[in-house]
Short mmCIF file of C-alpha atoms in Angstrom, two decimals:
data_model
loop_
_atom_site.label_atom_id
_atom_site.label_comp_id
_atom_site.label_asym_id
_atom_site.label_seq_id
_atom_site.Cartn_x
_atom_site.Cartn_y
_atom_site.Cartn_z
CA MET U 145 114.92 -126.67 167.88
CA ALA U 146 116.00 -127.56 171.45
CA GLN U 147 117.64 -130.95 171.97
CA TRP U 148 116.54 -131.43 175.58
CA THR U 149 113.62 -133.65 176.58
CA SER U 150 113.27 -132.81 180.29
CA ALA U 151 114.33 -130.03 182.65
CA MET U 152 116.22 -130.02 185.94
CA GLY U 153 115.40 -127.19 188.32
CA ALA U 154 118.16 -125.31 190.16
CA ALA U 155 116.92 -126.30 193.64
CA GLN U 156 116.59 -129.97 192.66
CA LEU U 157 120.06 -130.09 191.09
CA ALA U 158 121.51 -128.32 194.12
CA ARG U 159 120.01 -130.95 196.45
CA LEU U 160 121.52 -133.76 194.39
CA LEU U 161 124.91 -132.07 194.29
CA ASN U 162 124.91 -131.29 198.00
CA SER U 163 124.24 -134.98 198.76
CA GLN U 164 127.67 -135.87 197.34
CA GLN U 165 129.80 -135.68 200.46
CA ASP U 166 133.39 -136.90 200.54
CA ARG U 167 135.57 -137.58 203.55
CA PRO U 168 137.38 -134.40 204.65
CA ALA U 169 140.71 -133.99 202.93
CA GLY U 170 143.72 -135.24 204.87
CA PRO U 171 147.05 -133.42 205.26
CA GLY U 172 148.68 -132.81 201.92
CA THR U 173 145.54 -133.70 199.94
CA ARG U 174 144.75 -131.13 197.28
CA ARG U 175 141.16 -130.14 196.78
CA PRO U 176 140.13 -129.61 193.15
CA PRO U 177 139.08 -126.10 192.13
CA ALA U 178 135.46 -125.29 192.81
CA TYR U 179 134.50 -125.38 189.15
CA ARG U 180 136.15 -128.81 188.74
CA ALA U 181 134.33 -130.21 191.78
CA LEU U 182 131.03 -128.90 190.38
CA ALA U 183 131.70 -130.38 186.93
CA ASP U 184 132.64 -133.74 188.46
CA GLY U 185 129.48 -133.72 190.57
CA ILE U 186 127.21 -133.12 187.58
CA ARG U 187 129.08 -135.71 185.52
CA LEU U 188 128.61 -138.32 188.27
CA LEU U 189 124.89 -137.59 188.45
CA VAL U 190 124.62 -138.14 184.69
CA LEU U 191 126.65 -141.35 184.78
CA GLU U 192 124.44 -142.74 187.56
CA GLY U 193 121.27 -141.78 185.74
CA ARG U 194 120.14 -139.54 188.59
CA VAL U 195 120.15 -136.66 186.11
CA PRO U 196 118.79 -137.97 182.79
CA VAL U 197 120.60 -137.59 179.51
CA ALA U 198 119.11 -134.71 177.47
CA ALA U 199 117.93 -132.92 180.62
CA ARG U 200 118.05 -129.13 180.38
CA LEU U 201 120.21 -127.73 183.18
CA PRO U 202 119.44 -124.48 185.02
CA ALA U 203 120.84 -121.20 183.75
CA GLU U 204 124.23 -120.29 185.18
CA ARG U 205 122.85 -117.49 187.35
CA GLU U 206 120.04 -119.69 188.79
CA LEU U 207 122.40 -122.53 189.73
CA ALA U 208 124.94 -120.13 191.19
CA LEU U 209 122.27 -118.72 193.51
CA ALA U 210 121.07 -122.17 194.52
CA LEU U 211 124.61 -123.36 195.33
CA SER U 212 125.83 -120.04 196.82
CA VAL U 213 128.80 -119.92 194.44
CA SER U 214 129.84 -117.39 191.84
CA ARG U 215 128.41 -117.40 188.37
CA THR U 216 131.98 -117.66 187.09
CA THR U 217 132.33 -121.03 188.87
CA VAL U 218 129.19 -122.40 187.22
CA ALA U 219 130.20 -121.05 183.81
CA ALA U 220 133.63 -122.72 184.10
CA ALA U 221 132.03 -126.01 185.19
CA TYR U 222 129.61 -125.95 182.24
CA GLU U 223 132.49 -125.22 179.86
CA ALA U 224 134.47 -128.18 181.27
CA LEU U 225 131.47 -130.46 180.80
CA ARG U 226 131.05 -129.25 177.21
CA THR U 227 134.72 -129.98 176.51
CA GLU U 228 134.36 -133.51 177.94
CA GLY U 229 131.18 -134.25 175.99
CA PHE U 230 128.78 -134.27 178.95
CA LEU U 231 127.01 -131.03 178.03
CA GLU U 232 125.70 -129.49 174.83
CA SER U 233 124.48 -125.93 174.39
CA ARG U 234 122.75 -123.78 171.82
CA ARG U 235 122.18 -120.04 171.99
CA GLY U 236 118.60 -119.41 172.99
CA ALA U 237 117.94 -123.05 173.88
CA GLY U 238 120.14 -123.40 176.96
CA SER U 239 122.39 -126.33 177.94
CA TRP U 240 121.47 -129.98 178.30
CA THR U 241 123.22 -133.12 179.49
CA ALA U 242 124.83 -135.59 177.08
CA VAL U 243 127.27 -138.51 177.03
CA PRO U 244 130.52 -138.52 175.04
CA ALA U 245 130.69 -140.49 171.82
CA GLY U 246 131.55 -144.13 172.52
CA ASN U 247 130.08 -144.15 176.03
CA PRO U 248 126.94 -146.19 176.73
CA LEU U 249 123.88 -144.38 177.95
CA PRO U 250 123.76 -144.62 181.75
CA ALA U 251 121.27 -147.24 182.93
CA ARG U 252 118.84 -146.12 185.59
CA GLY U 253 118.39 -149.57 187.12
CA LEU U 254 120.74 -152.35 188.15
CA GLU U 255 121.05 -154.20 184.86
CA PRO U 256 123.42 -157.18 184.60
CA LEU U 257 126.91 -156.57 183.28
CA PRO U 258 127.22 -157.29 179.53
CA PRO U 259 128.62 -160.82 178.97
CA GLU U 260 131.69 -159.51 177.11
CA ALA U 261 132.82 -157.68 180.26
CA LEU U 262 132.52 -160.60 182.69
CA GLY U 263 136.12 -161.74 182.24
CA SER U 264 137.66 -158.45 183.32
CA VAL U 265 135.15 -156.93 185.74
CA ILE U 266 133.77 -158.33 189.01
CA ASP U 267 130.06 -157.58 188.94
CA LEU U 268 128.51 -156.64 192.28
CA GLY U 269 125.72 -154.69 190.66
CA CYS U 270 123.15 -157.43 190.16
CA ALA U 271 121.89 -159.39 193.20
CA SER U 272 121.33 -162.66 191.33
CA LEU U 273 123.04 -166.05 191.42
CA PRO U 274 123.53 -168.70 188.73
CA ALA U 275 120.74 -171.25 188.32
CA PRO U 276 120.61 -174.05 190.94
CA GLU U 277 121.27 -176.97 188.64
CA PRO U 278 120.22 -179.64 187.91
CA TRP U 279 116.82 -178.25 188.86
CA LEU U 280 116.55 -175.69 186.09
CA THR U 281 117.19 -178.32 183.43
CA ARG U 282 114.81 -180.78 185.07
CA ALA U 283 112.09 -178.15 185.37
CA VAL U 284 112.35 -177.22 181.69
CA GLN U 285 112.29 -180.89 180.68
CA GLY U 286 109.24 -181.45 182.86
CA ALA U 287 107.57 -178.39 181.32
CA LEU U 288 108.18 -179.69 177.81
CA GLU U 289 106.46 -182.95 178.72
CA GLU U 290 103.42 -180.99 179.95
CA LEU U 291 103.34 -178.60 176.99
CA PRO U 292 101.47 -180.55 174.22
CA PRO U 293 97.91 -179.97 175.53
CA TYR U 294 98.58 -176.23 175.85
CA ALA U 295 100.07 -176.08 172.36
CA HIS U 296 96.60 -176.87 170.97
CA THR U 297 95.18 -173.70 172.59
CA HIS U 298 95.64 -170.01 171.82
CA GLY U 299 98.28 -169.82 174.57
CA ASP U 300 96.98 -166.57 176.11
CA TYR U 301 96.26 -166.84 179.84
CA PRO U 302 96.06 -163.27 181.18
CA ALA U 303 95.55 -164.47 184.77
CA GLY U 304 98.09 -167.28 184.44
CA LEU U 305 97.81 -171.02 183.87
CA PRO U 306 94.98 -172.41 186.03
CA ALA U 307 97.25 -175.19 187.34
CA LEU U 308 99.93 -172.72 188.49
CA ARG U 309 97.38 -170.35 190.04
CA ALA U 310 95.95 -173.27 192.02
CA MET U 311 99.42 -174.38 193.10
CA ILE U 312 100.43 -170.90 194.30
CA ALA U 313 97.11 -170.58 196.19
CA GLU U 314 97.74 -173.94 197.85
CA ARG U 315 101.22 -172.83 198.95
CA TYR U 316 99.74 -169.76 200.68
CA THR U 317 97.12 -171.95 202.33
CA LEU U 318 99.86 -174.24 203.66
CA ARG U 319 101.54 -171.14 205.16
CA GLY U 320 98.37 -170.50 207.14
CA ILE U 321 96.82 -167.98 204.73
CA PRO U 322 93.68 -169.53 203.15
CA THR U 323 93.78 -168.59 199.47
CA MET U 324 91.70 -169.42 196.39
CA PRO U 325 93.06 -169.56 192.82
CA GLU U 326 90.82 -166.56 192.06
CA GLN U 327 93.09 -164.53 194.36
CA ILE U 328 96.19 -165.19 192.24
CA MET U 329 97.46 -163.59 189.02
CA VAL U 330 100.69 -164.84 187.44
CA THR U 331 102.94 -162.08 186.10
CA THR U 332 106.21 -161.61 184.25
CA GLY U 333 108.38 -161.34 187.35
CA ALA U 334 107.81 -159.20 190.44
CA MET U 335 108.55 -156.05 188.42
CA GLY U 336 105.64 -156.87 186.12
CA ALA U 337 103.42 -157.39 189.14
CA ILE U 338 104.31 -154.09 190.78
CA ASP U 339 104.06 -152.21 187.49
CA ALA U 340 100.50 -153.51 187.05
CA ILE U 341 99.59 -152.60 190.64
CA CYS U 342 100.99 -149.07 190.27
CA HIS U 343 99.04 -148.45 187.08
CA LEU U 344 95.82 -149.67 188.68
CA PHE U 345 96.07 -147.88 192.04
CA ALA U 346 98.48 -144.97 191.68
CA GLY U 347 97.90 -142.69 188.73
CA ARG U 348 100.33 -139.98 187.75
CA GLY U 349 100.89 -137.57 190.64
CA GLU U 350 99.66 -139.97 193.36
CA ARG U 351 101.73 -140.32 196.52
CA VAL U 352 103.45 -143.67 197.14
CA ALA U 353 105.19 -144.30 200.48
CA VAL U 354 108.40 -146.31 200.22
CA GLU U 355 111.01 -147.53 202.66
CA SER U 356 114.17 -145.47 202.71
CA PRO U 357 116.36 -147.06 201.42
CA SER U 358 114.42 -149.31 199.05
CA TYR U 359 114.97 -151.45 195.94
CA ALA U 360 116.39 -149.19 193.21
CA ASN U 361 114.57 -150.71 190.25
CA ILE U 362 111.18 -150.39 191.95
CA LEU U 363 111.87 -146.76 192.85
CA GLN U 364 112.71 -145.99 189.23
CA LEU U 365 109.64 -147.87 187.98
CA MET U 366 107.44 -145.75 190.24
CA ARG U 367 109.16 -142.51 189.22
CA GLU U 368 108.60 -143.27 185.56
CA ALA U 369 104.96 -144.06 186.30
CA GLY U 370 104.67 -140.51 187.62
CA ALA U 371 104.37 -141.37 191.33
CA ARG U 372 105.33 -138.87 194.02
CA LEU U 373 107.58 -140.92 196.29
CA VAL U 374 107.34 -140.34 200.04
CA PRO U 375 110.36 -141.89 201.82
CA VAL U 376 109.99 -143.48 205.26
CA ALA U 377 113.30 -144.12 207.04
CA MET U 378 114.06 -147.65 208.23
CA ALA U 379 114.80 -148.29 211.88
CA ASP U 380 118.45 -148.58 212.93
CA GLY U 381 120.45 -151.63 211.95
CA LEU U 382 118.42 -154.69 211.03
CA SER U 383 115.48 -153.95 213.31
CA GLY U 384 112.97 -153.39 210.51
CA TRP U 385 110.50 -150.52 210.28
CA ASP U 386 110.29 -147.36 212.36
CA MET U 387 106.61 -147.54 213.16
CA ASP U 388 106.34 -144.00 214.56
CA ARG U 389 107.55 -142.65 211.22
CA TRP U 390 105.24 -144.94 209.27
CA ARG U 391 102.21 -143.87 211.27
CA GLN U 392 103.09 -140.19 210.78
CA VAL U 393 103.57 -140.53 207.00
CA LEU U 394 100.40 -142.57 206.54
CA ARG U 395 98.42 -140.07 208.61
CA ASP U 396 99.87 -136.84 207.17
CA ALA U 397 100.62 -137.74 203.53
CA ALA U 398 97.73 -140.20 203.03
CA PRO U 399 99.57 -142.06 200.23
CA ARG U 400 97.49 -144.12 197.81
CA LEU U 401 100.05 -146.95 197.92
CA ALA U 402 102.84 -148.08 200.22
CA TYR U 403 105.55 -150.49 199.07
CA VAL U 404 107.53 -152.57 201.58
CA VAL U 405 109.90 -155.55 201.65
CA ALA U 406 109.24 -157.18 205.01
CA ASP U 407 111.39 -160.29 204.52
CA PHE U 408 115.15 -159.64 204.25
CA HIS U 409 114.73 -156.15 202.93
CA ASN U 410 116.61 -155.07 199.82
CA PRO U 411 119.13 -153.51 200.35
CA THR U 412 119.55 -153.66 204.15
CA GLY U 413 118.60 -157.30 204.84
CA ALA U 414 116.29 -156.31 207.72
CA LEU U 415 113.50 -158.67 208.78
CA ALA U 416 110.33 -157.01 210.13
CA GLY U 417 108.78 -158.74 213.13
CA ASP U 418 105.20 -159.89 213.66
CA ASP U 419 104.25 -156.88 215.78
CA GLN U 420 105.63 -154.43 213.20
CA ARG U 421 103.65 -156.17 210.46
CA ARG U 422 100.44 -156.05 212.47
CA GLN U 423 100.91 -152.37 213.28
CA LEU U 424 101.72 -151.40 209.68
CA VAL U 425 98.66 -153.19 208.30
CA ASP U 426 96.45 -151.51 210.91
CA ALA U 427 97.93 -148.08 210.14
CA ALA U 428 97.56 -148.57 206.38
CA ARG U 429 93.94 -149.67 206.79
CA SER U 430 93.16 -146.60 208.92
CA ALA U 431 94.77 -144.30 206.32
CA GLY U 432 93.03 -145.94 203.36
CA THR U 433 96.42 -146.89 201.91
CA VAL U 434 96.91 -150.04 199.84
CA LEU U 435 99.95 -151.87 201.22
CA VAL U 436 102.07 -153.78 198.68
CA ALA U 437 104.20 -156.44 200.39
CA ASP U 438 107.08 -157.74 198.25
CA GLU U 439 107.91 -161.34 199.24
CA THR U 440 110.62 -162.07 196.67
CA MET U 441 113.18 -162.75 199.43
CA THR U 442 110.89 -164.58 201.86
CA GLU U 443 112.43 -168.06 201.37
CA LEU U 444 116.03 -166.90 201.53
CA TRP U 445 116.74 -167.27 205.24
CA LEU U 446 120.39 -168.23 205.60
CA ASP U 447 120.80 -169.02 209.30
CA ASP U 448 119.22 -171.94 211.15
CA ASP U 449 118.03 -169.78 214.06
CA VAL U 450 115.73 -167.60 211.93
CA ASP U 451 112.11 -167.73 213.08
CA MET U 452 110.14 -166.43 210.10
CA PRO U 453 107.22 -164.13 211.00
CA ARG U 454 103.73 -164.53 209.65
CA PRO U 455 103.23 -163.15 206.10
CA VAL U 456 102.08 -159.52 206.01
CA CYS U 457 98.79 -160.56 204.37
CA GLY U 458 98.14 -162.79 207.39
CA PHE U 459 97.30 -159.65 209.37
CA ASP U 460 94.68 -158.61 206.79
CA PRO U 461 92.06 -161.38 206.96
CA ALA U 462 89.49 -159.33 205.04
CA GLY U 463 91.97 -158.87 202.17
CA SER U 464 91.07 -155.21 201.75
CA THR U 465 94.44 -153.63 202.56
CA VAL U 466 97.36 -155.88 201.57
CA ILE U 467 98.47 -156.95 198.09
CA THR U 468 101.26 -159.52 198.11
CA VAL U 469 103.84 -159.93 195.37
CA GLY U 470 106.00 -163.05 194.99
CA SER U 471 108.56 -164.23 192.47
CA ALA U 472 110.76 -167.14 191.40
CA SER U 473 113.55 -164.80 190.33
CA LYS U 474 115.48 -164.39 193.61
CA ALA U 475 114.81 -167.71 195.32
CA PHE U 476 115.35 -169.76 192.15
CA TRP U 477 116.88 -167.93 189.17
CA ALA U 478 116.61 -164.43 187.70
CA GLY U 479 116.16 -165.93 184.23
CA MET U 480 112.91 -167.54 185.37
CA ARG U 481 110.70 -164.50 184.90
CA ILE U 482 107.68 -165.73 186.83
CA GLY U 483 106.01 -163.64 189.49
CA TRP U 484 102.56 -163.48 191.03
CA VAL U 485 100.10 -161.27 192.85
CA ARG U 486 97.91 -162.39 195.74
CA ALA U 487 94.98 -160.06 196.42
CA ALA U 488 91.21 -159.96 196.82
CA PRO U 489 89.37 -161.50 193.84
CA ASP U 490 87.99 -158.14 192.66
CA VAL U 491 91.50 -156.66 192.62
CA ILE U 492 92.76 -159.64 190.62
CA ARG U 493 89.92 -159.20 188.11
CA SER U 494 90.81 -155.52 187.68
CA LEU U 495 94.50 -156.33 187.21
CA VAL U 496 93.69 -159.02 184.63
CA ALA U 497 91.36 -156.69 182.72
CA ALA U 498 94.00 -153.96 182.59
CA ARG U 499 96.62 -156.45 181.39
CA ALA U 500 94.95 -156.68 177.99
CA TYR U 501 96.60 -153.35 177.18
CA ALA U 502 100.03 -154.30 178.53
CA ASP U 503 101.73 -157.68 178.02
CA LEU U 504 98.64 -159.93 177.59
CA GLY U 505 100.17 -162.78 179.60
CA THR U 506 103.22 -164.65 180.87
CA PRO U 507 105.10 -167.28 178.80
CA VAL U 508 103.43 -170.68 179.12
CA LEU U 509 106.60 -172.77 179.13
CA GLU U 510 108.11 -170.90 182.09
CA GLN U 511 104.85 -171.19 184.02
CA LEU U 512 104.87 -174.93 183.43
CA ALA U 513 108.46 -175.12 184.64
CA VAL U 514 107.65 -173.36 187.92
CA ASN U 515 104.54 -175.49 188.35
CA TRP U 516 106.69 -178.61 187.86
CA LEU U 517 109.07 -177.41 190.57
CA PHE U 518 106.23 -176.68 193.00
CA SER U 519 104.40 -179.97 192.39
CA THR U 520 107.41 -182.34 192.53
CA GLY U 521 109.31 -180.98 195.52
CA GLY U 522 112.04 -179.73 193.21
CA TRP U 523 111.46 -176.16 194.38
CA GLU U 524 112.43 -176.93 197.98
CA GLN U 525 115.57 -178.78 196.90
CA ALA U 526 116.56 -175.98 194.52
CA VAL U 527 116.02 -173.31 197.19
CA ASP U 528 118.17 -175.33 199.60
CA ILE U 529 120.98 -175.09 197.02
CA ARG U 530 120.36 -171.36 196.66
CA ARG U 531 120.52 -170.82 200.43
CA ALA U 532 123.79 -172.74 200.69
CA GLN U 533 125.32 -170.68 197.86
CA ALA U 534 124.18 -167.38 199.34
CA ARG U 535 125.31 -168.33 202.88
CA GLU U 536 128.80 -169.32 201.69
CA ASN U 537 129.13 -166.17 199.60
CA ARG U 538 127.86 -163.95 202.43
CA ASP U 539 130.40 -165.32 204.87
CA ALA U 540 133.25 -165.01 202.37
CA LEU U 541 132.33 -161.41 201.50
CA VAL U 542 131.95 -160.40 205.15
CA GLY U 543 135.35 -161.86 206.02
CA ALA U 544 137.03 -160.17 203.03
CA LEU U 545 135.54 -156.77 203.85
CA ARG U 546 136.63 -156.97 207.47
CA ARG U 547 140.19 -157.72 206.34
CA GLN U 548 140.45 -155.16 203.56
CA LEU U 549 138.21 -152.33 204.84
CA PRO U 550 138.07 -152.67 208.63
CA ASP U 551 136.74 -149.14 209.13
CA TRP U 552 133.62 -149.73 207.06
CA GLU U 553 130.45 -150.54 209.00
CA PHE U 554 127.68 -153.06 208.37
CA GLU U 555 125.48 -155.58 210.12
CA VAL U 556 125.33 -159.14 208.83
CA PRO U 557 121.75 -160.06 207.80
CA LYS U 558 120.33 -163.50 208.52
CA GLY U 559 118.87 -163.79 205.04
CA GLY U 560 118.41 -162.21 201.66
CA LEU U 561 121.08 -161.47 199.10
CA THR U 562 122.54 -158.07 200.03
CA LEU U 563 124.83 -156.29 202.45
CA TRP U 564 124.26 -152.57 203.13
CA VAL U 565 127.62 -150.99 203.93
CA ARG U 566 128.52 -147.58 205.38
CA THR U 567 131.69 -146.47 203.59
CA GLY U 568 133.55 -144.62 206.33
CA GLY U 569 132.57 -141.18 205.06
CA LEU U 570 133.46 -141.76 201.41
CA SER U 571 131.08 -140.91 198.58
CA GLY U 572 129.33 -144.01 197.28
CA SER U 573 128.96 -142.36 193.87
CA ARG U 574 132.70 -141.75 193.61
CA LEU U 575 133.46 -145.26 194.84
CA ALA U 576 131.26 -146.62 192.04
CA GLU U 577 133.11 -144.48 189.52
CA MET U 578 136.57 -145.44 190.79
CA GLY U 579 135.47 -149.07 190.96
CA GLU U 580 135.13 -149.02 187.19
CA ARG U 581 138.80 -148.07 186.95
CA VAL U 582 139.93 -151.07 189.00
CA GLY U 583 137.58 -153.63 187.45
CA LEU U 584 134.73 -153.64 189.97
CA ARG U 585 131.10 -152.77 189.41
CA VAL U 586 129.28 -151.70 192.56
CA PRO U 587 126.06 -149.66 192.94
CA SER U 588 126.22 -146.60 195.14
CA GLY U 589 123.82 -145.87 197.97
CA PRO U 590 121.85 -143.09 196.24
CA ARG U 591 120.51 -145.66 193.77
CA PHE U 592 118.38 -146.91 196.69
CA GLY U 593 117.24 -143.56 198.07
CA VAL U 594 114.92 -140.74 197.13
CA ASP U 595 116.47 -137.46 195.97
CA GLY U 596 120.15 -137.98 196.82
CA ALA U 597 120.00 -139.89 200.09
CA PHE U 598 122.59 -142.51 201.20
CA GLU U 599 125.66 -141.07 199.51
CA GLY U 600 127.79 -142.68 202.22
CA TYR U 601 126.70 -146.26 201.40
CA VAL U 602 127.16 -149.02 198.83
CA ARG U 603 125.16 -152.21 198.35
CA LEU U 604 127.14 -155.45 198.05
CA PRO U 605 125.25 -158.61 196.98
CA PHE U 606 126.16 -162.19 197.86
CA THR U 607 126.95 -163.14 194.27
CA VAL U 608 130.64 -164.05 194.54
CA GLY U 609 132.53 -166.21 197.01
CA GLY U 610 135.94 -167.62 197.83
CA ALA U 611 138.91 -166.01 196.10
CA VAL U 612 136.62 -163.83 193.97
CA ALA U 613 135.05 -162.29 197.07
CA GLU U 614 138.52 -161.56 198.43
CA GLU U 615 139.57 -159.96 195.13
CA ALA U 616 136.38 -157.90 195.06
CA ALA U 617 137.21 -156.50 198.50
CA VAL U 618 140.81 -155.80 197.38
CA ARG U 619 139.51 -153.84 194.38
CA LEU U 620 136.98 -152.01 196.51
CA ALA U 621 139.78 -150.98 198.88
CA ALA U 622 141.78 -149.77 195.86
CA ALA U 623 138.80 -147.71 194.71
CA ALA U 624 138.51 -146.25 198.22
CA ARG U 625 142.16 -145.16 198.11
CA LEU U 626 141.57 -143.39 194.80
CA VAL U 627 138.64 -141.52 196.31
CA GLU U 628 140.62 -140.65 199.46
CA ASN U 629 143.47 -139.32 197.32
CA GLY U 630 141.13 -136.99 195.50
CA VAL U 631 141.32 -138.69 192.10
CA THR U 632 138.58 -137.33 189.86
CA GLY U 633 137.15 -138.46 186.57
CA GLY U 634 137.91 -135.34 184.58
CA GLY U 635 137.76 -136.03 180.87
CA ASP U 636 138.79 -139.65 181.32
CA SER U 637 135.33 -141.00 182.05
CA PRO U 638 134.70 -144.70 182.65
CA ARG U 639 133.96 -146.49 179.38
CA THR U 640 131.91 -149.37 180.74
CA PHE U 641 129.88 -147.65 183.46
CA VAL U 642 126.46 -149.11 184.04
CA ALA U 643 124.69 -147.92 187.20
#
């Protein structure tokens, strides 16, 4: 019986492999043999999760044709991967990807580093900061005081606690967007919100337009839901959306959904302007596309001169086109898994009805904690702490990168939690791999693209500051030297790699 659970076509694998571009070799630098380069490329794709474990690979002849190499080269690469534990084969069943004994399965998202590794590895994989104390403790204490009446109920609130729904609606109204509690559903984080929206609006095989690049975990969520992702390139630098491209995609592809991060985009940090928001809502309405606006970063402006545009839903007064997603996880703390959806009442009713077959509801105690923060002014004071932390970390990281890697290119965003960095022609995937060797965890650019894009980028979050930021840049520069010198993984694969 075959041991593979999915299949990778020759053309698809060739596209992923061809996206792995390194800087041209300098004088005296030895290129690895063709079979070794091919084996390393496949191994990197497995380690990053871009080729799943237990995926059947193409036959040697098919891949050789797709890559325009000899069949002997492919056969030698497959044999090297089998020797290293990254490939298993059986006569009549083909060959499928694997991981060597003792290695963790590659994660396909950006999961936090295991606690036991925190002392030896600098983690730049997860764009989250420690809780802004004392406000977390105060919020939990306040929630405990409010809990007794709820403890006498069944505790299931599929739409969310009425008090929190009303508070979130009031906050939108204060932003100039009149909102009723019936337009709010509380979810388990923004991921829970978007998962529910995808299942309601975009069945398997439906097209979903996404920014390119976009948030890696959302892209993977949509892939696993069976969506056909249609990438739409961002405008240059931090200038937001390329509206000509968006209009063309919405007109020609007619996607059922479109997902955007208008406020301090993850990963680039771009902030879309009022006119771009108005145009995108109009184009989505004309195409019959439901526009999902992710506002998880909307309160994380870091510079005093930022003039925040109107919310995307403010350009959709009828409420027929835009669904807004918010969350406490980025602005407050990732451990506070509270998110919400703002949409037309009929959409909220449909989402709530479908939730009965998913997670039933969101934890009551955490909802009470967020409601306490909103109702006491604690939220604003906590977010002020968060902004100060992120601003200090951003400035430290930017300074360290300019000292240690002056040839790398980036623009400094005015908000958010991430820096999108062009790596001077080096492969982001190989930088991530070499980073593991020097004690640095960094996600490569292709995590944030569709089908192999952005190999020449890495995303660096504002999660460390001071001397740690300097050391992170030193280790990143050391990883870059390893890549430049042609160091490859070979059989000595990273033991703690988590993508």
